Coordinates of C-alpha atoms and ligand atoms in Angstrom, one line a residue:
X1 CA -9.4 -17.8 -5.3
X2 CA -6.5 -16.4 -3.9
X3 CA -5.0 -17.4 -0.3
X4 CA -3.7 -13.7 0.1
X5 CA -5.5 -10.5 0.6
X6 CA -3.5 -7.9 -0.2
X7 CA -4.2 -4.1 1.0
X8 CA -2.8 -0.8 0.1
X9 CA -4.3 2.7 0.3
X10 CA -3.0 6.0 -1.0
X11 CA -3.4 9.8 0.7
X12 CA -4.9 12.2 -1.9
X13 CA -3.0 14.8 -1.2
X14 CA -2.5 15.9 -5.0
X15 CA -1.8 14.8 -8.5
X16 CA -0.3 11.7 -9.2
X17 CA 3.6 11.6 -11.1
X18 CA 5.8 9.3 -12.5
X19 CA 7.8 8.7 -9.5
X20 CA 4.2 7.1 -7.8
X21 CA 3.6 5.2 -11.0
X22 CA 7.2 3.0 -11.2
X23 CA 7.3 3.3 -7.5
X24 CA 3.7 1.9 -6.4
X25 CA 0.8 1.8 -9.2
X26 CA 3.3 -0.5 -11.9
X27 CA 3.4 -3.3 -8.5
X28 CA -0.2 -3.0 -7.9
X29 CA -0.9 -3.6 -11.4
X30 CA 1.2 -6.9 -11.4
X31 CA -0.1 -7.6 -8.1
X32 CA -3.7 -7.6 -8.8
X33 CA -3.0 -10.9 -11.1
X34 CA -1.9 -12.7 -8.6
X35 CA -3.5 -12.0 -5.1
X36 CA -6.8 -10.7 -4.1
X37 CA -5.9 -6.9 -4.1
X38 CA -8.2 -4.1 -2.7
X39 CA -6.9 -0.4 -2.8
X40 CA -8.4 2.2 -1.4
X41 CA -8.0 6.6 -1.3
X42 CA -7.1 6.9 2.3
X43 CA -9.0 10.3 2.6
X44 CA -9.2 10.2 6.4
X45 CA -5.5 9.9 6.4
X46 CA -5.0 13.1 4.3
X47 CA -7.1 14.8 7.2
X48 CA -4.4 13.8 9.7
X49 CA -2.0 16.2 7.9
X50 CA -4.4 18.6 5.8
X51 CA -7.1 19.1 8.0
X52 CA -6.5 22.8 7.4
X53 CA -6.5 22.4 4.0
X54 CA -9.3 19.9 2.9
X55 CA -10.2 21.4 -0.4
X56 CA -7.0 19.4 -2.2
X57 CA -7.8 16.1 -0.5
X58 CA -11.7 16.8 -2.3
X59 CA -9.9 17.7 -5.4
X60 CA -7.7 15.0 -5.5
X61 CA -9.6 11.9 -5.2
X62 CA -11.5 11.5 -8.1
X63 CA -8.4 12.6 -10.4
X64 CA -6.3 9.5 -8.5
X65 CA -8.7 6.8 -9.1
X66 CA -8.9 8.1 -12.7
X67 CA -4.9 8.0 -12.5
X68 CA -5.1 4.4 -11.1
X69 CA -7.6 3.4 -13.9
X70 CA -5.3 5.0 -16.3
X71 CA -1.9 3.0 -15.1
X72 CA -3.7 0.0 -15.5
X73 CA -5.2 -0.7 -12.1
X74 CA -8.5 -2.9 -13.3
X75 CA -11.6 -2.7 -11.4
X76 CA -12.5 -6.7 -12.5
X77 CA -9.2 -7.4 -10.9
X78 CA -9.0 -5.4 -7.7
X79 CA -11.3 -3.7 -5.4
X80 CA -11.1 -0.1 -5.5
X81 CA -12.9 2.1 -2.6
X82 CA -12.9 5.1 -0.8
X83 CA -12.3 4.7 3.0
X84 CA -14.4 7.6 4.1
X85 CA -17.1 5.5 2.4
X86 CA -16.5 2.5 4.4
X87 CA -17.5 3.8 8.1
X88 CA -16.4 0.5 9.5
X89 CA -13.0 2.1 9.3
X90 CA -13.3 4.7 12.1
X91 CA -15.6 2.0 14.3
X92 CA -12.8 -0.3 14.0
X93 CA -10.4 2.8 15.0
X94 CA -12.0 3.7 17.7
X95 CA -12.8 0.0 19.5
X96 CA -8.7 -0.2 18.7
X97 CA -7.9 2.8 20.5
X98 CA -9.9 1.5 23.8
X99 CA -6.5 -0.7 24.1
X100 CA -3.9 0.8 22.6
X101 CA -1.2 2.2 24.9
X102 CA -0.2 5.8 24.2
X103 CA 3.6 4.7 24.5
X104 CA 3.0 2.5 21.3
X105 CA 1.8 5.2 19.5
X106 CA 4.5 7.9 20.5
X107 CA 7.3 5.2 20.0
X108 CA 6.3 5.0 16.1
X109 CA 9.3 6.7 14.4
X110 CA 7.0 8.5 11.8
X111 CA 5.0 10.1 14.7
X112 CA 8.5 12.3 15.3
X113 CA 10.0 12.5 12.0
X114 CA 7.1 13.6 10.1
X115 CA 6.4 16.2 12.9
X116 CA 9.7 17.7 12.2
X117 CA 9.8 17.3 8.9
X118 CA 6.4 19.0 8.5
X119 CA 6.8 21.6 10.9
X120 CA 4.9 24.7 9.2
X121 CA 1.7 22.1 10.2
X122 CA 0.8 21.9 13.7
X123 CA 0.7 17.8 14.0
X124 CA 0.4 17.7 18.0
X125 CA -3.0 16.8 17.4
X126 CA -4.9 13.5 18.7
X127 CA -6.3 12.8 15.0
X128 CA -2.3 12.5 14.0
X129 CA -0.8 10.8 16.6
X130 CA -3.6 8.1 15.7
X131 CA -2.7 7.9 12.5
X132 CA -0.9 4.3 12.8
X133 CA -3.7 3.0 14.6
X134 CA -6.3 4.2 11.9
X135 CA -4.0 2.5 9.3
X136 CA -4.1 -0.7 11.7
X137 CA -7.7 -0.5 11.4
X138 CA -7.8 -0.5 7.7
X139 CA -5.7 -3.5 7.5
X140 CA -6.9 -5.7 10.3
X141 CA -10.7 -4.9 9.0
X142 CA -10.2 -6.4 6.0
X143 CA -7.9 -9.6 7.2
X144 CA -5.2 -8.4 5.0
X145 CA -2.5 -10.8 4.5
X146 CA -0.1 -8.7 2.5
X147 CA 0.8 -5.0 3.0
X148 CA 2.8 -3.7 0.4
X149 CA 4.9 -1.2 1.7
X150 CA 8.1 1.1 1.6
X151 CA 10.4 0.6 4.4
X152 CA 9.5 3.7 6.1
X153 CA 6.0 2.0 6.8
X154 CA 7.5 -1.4 8.2
X155 CA 6.8 -0.2 11.9
X156 CA 3.5 0.2 11.1
X157 CA 3.0 -3.1 9.8
X158 CA 4.6 -4.2 13.0
X159 CA 2.6 -2.2 14.9
X160 CA -0.5 -3.2 13.6
X161 CA 0.6 -6.8 14.4
X162 CA 1.1 -6.0 17.9
X163 CA -2.3 -4.4 18.1
X164 CA -3.7 -7.8 16.3
X165 CA -2.0 -9.6 19.2
X166 CA -3.1 -7.3 21.9
X167 CA -6.8 -7.9 21.2
X168 CA -6.7 -11.6 20.4
X169 CA -5.1 -11.7 23.9
X170 CA -7.3 -9.7 25.6
X171 CA -10.9 -10.8 24.0
X172 CA -9.8 -14.4 22.6
X173 CA -10.6 -16.0 25.4
X174 CA -13.4 -17.8 25.3
X175 CA -15.0 -20.5 28.4
X176 CA -14.1 -24.5 26.9
X177 CA -11.5 -22.9 24.2
X178 CA -9.3 -26.5 24.6
X179 CA -12.5 -28.2 24.0
X180 CA -13.9 -26.6 21.4
X181 CA -10.4 -26.2 19.9
X182 CA -9.8 -30.0 20.4
X183 CA -13.0 -30.6 18.3
X184 CA -12.8 -28.5 15.8
X185 CA -8.8 -30.2 15.0
X186 CA -11.6 -33.8 14.5
X187 CA -13.6 -32.0 11.9
X188 CA -10.3 -31.6 9.7
X189 CA -10.1 -35.3 8.9
X190 CA -8.0 -37.7 10.5
X191 CA -4.8 -37.2 8.2
X192 CA -5.0 -33.5 8.4
X193 CA -5.9 -33.3 12.1
X194 CA -2.9 -35.6 12.5
X195 CA -0.6 -33.1 10.7
X196 CA -2.4 -30.2 12.4
X197 CA -1.4 -31.9 15.8
X198 CA 2.2 -32.5 14.6
X199 CA 3.1 -29.2 13.3
X200 CA 1.3 -27.7 16.5
X201 CA 3.7 -29.6 18.3
X202 CA 6.8 -28.7 16.7
X203 CA 6.0 -25.1 16.8
X204 CA 5.5 -25.0 20.3
X205 CA 8.2 -27.7 21.7
X206 CA 10.7 -26.4 19.4
X207 CA 9.4 -22.9 18.2
X208 CA 9.5 -24.0 14.3
X209 CA 8.6 -21.4 12.5
X210 CA 8.4 -23.3 9.2
X211 CA 5.9 -25.8 11.1
X212 CA 3.8 -22.6 12.2
X213 CA 4.0 -21.5 8.7
X214 CA 2.5 -25.0 7.4
X215 CA -0.2 -25.3 9.8
X216 CA -1.4 -22.1 9.1
X217 CA -1.5 -22.9 4.8
X218 CA -3.1 -26.0 5.9
X219 CA -5.7 -23.9 7.7
X220 CA -5.9 -21.5 4.8
X221 CA -7.2 -24.3 2.2
X222 CA -10.2 -25.9 4.6
X223 CA -12.9 -24.6 2.9
X224 CA -15.3 -26.2 4.8
X225 CA -14.3 -24.7 8.4
X226 CA -16.7 -22.5 10.2
X227 CA -15.3 -19.1 11.0
X228 CA -15.4 -19.6 14.6
X229 CA -13.4 -23.1 14.3
X230 CA -10.7 -21.5 11.8
X231 CA -10.1 -18.7 14.4
X232 CA -10.1 -21.3 17.4
X233 CA -7.5 -23.3 15.0
X234 CA -5.3 -20.3 14.3
X235 CA -5.0 -19.1 17.9
X236 CA -4.6 -23.0 18.9
X237 CA -1.5 -23.3 17.1
X238 CA -0.1 -20.3 18.7
X239 CA -1.5 -19.9 22.3
X240 CA -4.8 -20.4 24.0
X241 CA -6.9 -17.6 22.6
X242 CA -9.2 -17.3 19.7
X243 CA -7.6 -15.2 16.9
X244 CA -9.9 -13.0 15.9
X245 CA -7.8 -10.6 14.1
X246 CA -5.0 -11.7 11.8
X247 CA -1.6 -10.4 12.0
X248 CA -0.6 -9.1 8.5
X249 CA 2.8 -9.6 6.8
X250 CA 4.6 -6.3 5.1
X251 CA 5.2 -7.0 1.5
X252 CA 8.8 -5.2 0.7
X253 CA 8.7 -3.5 -1.9
X254 CA 11.6 -2.1 -4.0
X255 CA 11.8 1.8 -3.2
X256 CA 11.4 3.6 -7.0
X257 CA 14.4 4.8 -8.2
X258 CA 12.7 7.4 -9.8
X259 CA 14.5 10.3 -10.3
X260 CA 13.1 13.9 -11.0
X261 CA 13.7 16.6 -13.4
X262 CA 16.6 17.8 -11.2
X263 CA 18.1 14.3 -10.4
X264 CA 17.1 14.1 -6.8
X265 CA 14.3 12.0 -6.3
X266 CA 11.0 12.8 -8.0
X267 CA 8.6 14.3 -5.4
X268 CA 5.9 17.4 -5.5
X269 CA 8.1 19.1 -2.9
X270 CA 10.7 19.2 -4.5
X271 CA 9.1 20.4 -7.7
X272 CA 10.8 17.8 -9.9
X273 CA 8.1 15.9 -11.2
X274 CA 5.9 15.0 -14.6
X275 CA 2.6 14.2 -13.8
X276 CA 1.2 10.9 -15.2
X277 CA -1.2 12.1 -17.4
X278 CA 0.8 15.7 -18.6
X279 CA 0.2 16.6 -21.8
X280 CA 3.0 16.3 -24.3
X281 CA 4.2 19.8 -24.9
X282 CA 4.3 20.0 -21.1
X283 CA 6.7 16.7 -21.1
X284 CA 8.8 17.5 -23.9
X285 CA 9.3 21.0 -22.7
X286 CA 10.3 19.9 -19.1
X287 CA 12.7 17.5 -20.1
X288 CA 14.2 19.6 -22.9
X289 CA 15.2 22.3 -20.2
X290 CA 16.3 20.1 -17.9
X291 CA 19.7 20.6 -16.4
X292 CA 22.5 18.7 -17.8
X293 CA 25.8 17.9 -17.0
X294 CA 27.0 21.5 -15.7
X295 CA 30.2 21.5 -16.9
X296 CA 29.2 21.1 -20.4
X297 CA 28.3 24.6 -21.5
X298 CA 29.1 24.6 -25.5
X299 CA 28.3 21.6 -27.9
X300 CA 32.0 21.2 -28.4
X301 CA 32.9 20.4 -24.6
X302 CA 32.7 16.7 -23.8
X303 CA 30.4 15.9 -20.5
X304 CA 30.2 13.5 -17.8
X305 CA 26.8 11.4 -17.8
X306 CA 27.2 10.6 -14.1
X307 CA 26.9 14.2 -13.2
X308 CA 23.8 14.5 -15.4
X309 CA 20.1 14.2 -14.5
X310 CA 19.1 13.2 -18.3
X311 CA 21.7 10.2 -17.9
X312 CA 19.7 8.4 -14.8
X313 CA 16.4 8.8 -16.6
X314 CA 18.3 6.8 -19.5
X315 CA 18.8 4.1 -16.8
X316 CA 15.0 4.1 -16.3
X317 CA 13.8 4.4 -19.7
X318 CA 16.6 3.5 -22.7
X319 CA 17.5 0.3 -24.0
X320 CA 21.2 -0.7 -23.7
X321 CA 22.1 0.2 -26.9
X322 CA 20.5 3.5 -26.8
X323 CA 22.6 4.2 -23.4
X324 CA 25.7 3.4 -25.1
X325 CA 25.0 5.7 -27.5
X326 CA 24.6 8.7 -25.1
X327 CA 27.3 7.7 -23.1
X328 CA 29.9 7.8 -25.5
X329 CA 28.2 10.6 -27.3
X330 CA 28.6 12.8 -24.4
X331 CA 31.7 11.5 -23.7
X332 CA 33.3 12.7 -27.0
X333 CA 30.8 15.5 -27.1
X334 CA 29.6 13.4 -30.8
X335 CA 25.9 14.3 -29.5
X336 CA 24.3 17.5 -28.3
X337 CA 22.5 17.5 -25.1
X338 CA 18.9 18.0 -26.5
X339 CA 19.6 15.0 -29.1
X340 CA 20.5 13.1 -26.2
X341 CA 17.1 14.1 -24.4
X342 CA 15.0 13.2 -27.6
X343 CA 14.8 8.8 -26.8
X344 CA 13.6 10.0 -23.2
X345 CA 11.1 12.3 -24.3
X346 CA 9.9 9.7 -27.0
X347 CA 9.5 6.8 -24.2
X348 CA 8.2 9.1 -21.5
X349 CA 5.3 9.8 -24.2
X350 CA 5.0 6.5 -25.4
X351 CA 4.5 5.4 -21.6
X352 CA 2.0 8.2 -21.2
X353 CA 0.0 7.4 -24.1
X354 CA -1.8 4.4 -23.1
X355 CA -2.2 6.3 -19.8
X356 CA -3.9 9.1 -21.1
X357 CA -6.3 6.9 -23.5
X358 CA -7.7 5.0 -20.8
X359 CA -8.1 7.9 -18.6
X360 CA -9.9 9.7 -21.5
X361 CA -12.9 7.1 -21.3
X362 CA -13.1 8.0 -17.9
X363 CA -13.0 11.8 -18.1
X364 CA -15.4 11.4 -20.9
X365 CA -18.0 9.4 -18.9
X366 CA -17.2 10.2 -14.7
X367 CA -20.3 7.9 -14.2
X368 CA -18.3 5.2 -15.0
X369 CA -15.5 6.1 -12.3
X370 CA -18.6 6.9 -9.8
X371 CA -19.8 3.0 -10.5
X372 CA -16.5 1.3 -9.8
X373 CA -15.9 3.0 -6.8
X374 CA -19.9 2.5 -5.5
X375 CA -19.0 -1.1 -6.4
X376 CA -15.7 -1.4 -4.6
X377 CA -17.2 0.5 -1.7
X378 CA -20.1 -1.9 -1.5
X379 CA -18.0 -5.2 -1.6
X380 CA -15.4 -3.4 1.0
X381 CA -18.5 -3.0 3.4
X382 CA -19.1 -6.4 3.1
X383 CA -15.6 -7.6 4.3
X384 CA -15.7 -5.1 6.7
X385 CA -18.5 -5.8 8.4
X386 CA -17.7 -9.5 8.6
X387 CA -14.8 -8.6 11.2
X388 CA -17.1 -6.3 12.7
X389 CA -19.4 -8.6 13.9
X390 CA -16.8 -10.9 15.0
X391 CA -15.0 -7.7 16.8
X392 CA -18.5 -6.0 18.6
X393 CA -19.2 -9.8 20.1
X394 CA -15.6 -10.3 21.0
X395 CA -15.5 -6.8 23.4
X396 CA -19.1 -7.6 24.4
X397 CA -21.5 -5.2 22.2
X398 CA -23.2 -7.4 20.5
X399 CA -26.7 -7.0 22.7
X400 CA -29.6 -5.1 21.1
Ligands
LIG23 N1 0.0 5.3 5.2 C1 0.3 5.0 4.4 C2 0.8 6.5 3.3 O1 0.6 7.5 4.5 C3 -1.4 5.3 3.3 C4 -2.2 4.2 4.0 C5 -3.5 4.4 5.1 C6 -2.0 2.3 3.8 N2 -3.6 3.0 5.7 C7 -3.0 2.2 4.8 C8 -0.9 1.8 3.3 C9 -3.4 0.8 4.8 C10 -1.4 0.6 3.3 C11 -2.3 0.0 3.9 O2 1.1 6.3 2.5
LIG24 FE1 23.6 14.7 -20.1 FE2 23.2 13.7 -22.6 FE3 24.1 15.9 -22.1 FE4 25.8 14.0 -21.9 S1 24.9 14.4 -23.3 S2 25.4 16.0 -20.5 S3 24.5 12.5 -20.7 S4 22.2 15.6 -21.3

């Protein structure tokens, strides 16, 4: 098995486009072979901003899963599920809300930013304020080690780490912790126990972060430790409490440079997208009618690729040779814009063909998709249930 567990979610608020493919999905497809991966439909998150228009969520959920599968996300490698089908997320969100200072939520940069950006919506709600905490619950409930995010979401991961630390600090104390931790160290066997102790000292006395990481890696490899002992040993490294929730790392993904049909970033709100499985005729038409260098009015006018959105698509889709041909042809008026666009059209269609084919399989038999999600939800619930058992116990809720 993999040592890392990657978790990521996506909001179902409309159809996915090539920007999602180049910015997120390609990355998921790659990661599913390198890590244990959990990918989920963040339908409750979508409600925080679309509570007055839930139809769009309902319509997007299954389409989005089909889009993931079309893009090559493989249920044999990754666990796919729907957030609202794992109600433990809500339970953890509620329990974490007890210890979450309001100020922490108000200070999350996306809170004010999004309220301003989506000013047509009333986002002065409890749900919207609490949305980063819901995200923390999503992450912490699976003890995810890595969360792939863009730059704007990094503060959410930092917030999640602080929540985990606060939780462990408040609920991680147990009677006789030191003795129990020392006993757990012995269970590592003499060689590893010695190494653990050395690394712990190096971290605690010299603040050596590498030593901390090595010690954590050492613990990750220990298959035979009980869950309680593992928590104690993780907690013992850094402080003096059990580590019930573990701190995730942000896995910074490079922002997609996918340009839209007008040269701005591809985005639904700019109305410049090509959807993931858009039909061929429509794709061809959209690219054929794309704006080009505005100074190139007649076929005989020379153009400047740097002022042309088609040129940006060449950067994503074309070989060096094709790019040279386009650049020279443009600057010398040797080719027309329609000619210049053809290789881009061909490349987009070629990229989409396998996606459309894979999707067809699922469109012909929707039960396949339902089953994939049912399996994924079951796996996710099992993992979430394990964390919740520890959380309830730590918070004094395991009576009855
Ligand atoms: N916040 C993410 C977004 O708005 C979606 C999301 C919800 C998420 N929970 C998550 C991403 C957990 C990563 C991990 O797109
Ligand atoms: Fe743009 Fe190509 Fe036309 Fe030049 S030839 S303006 S790069 S579409």
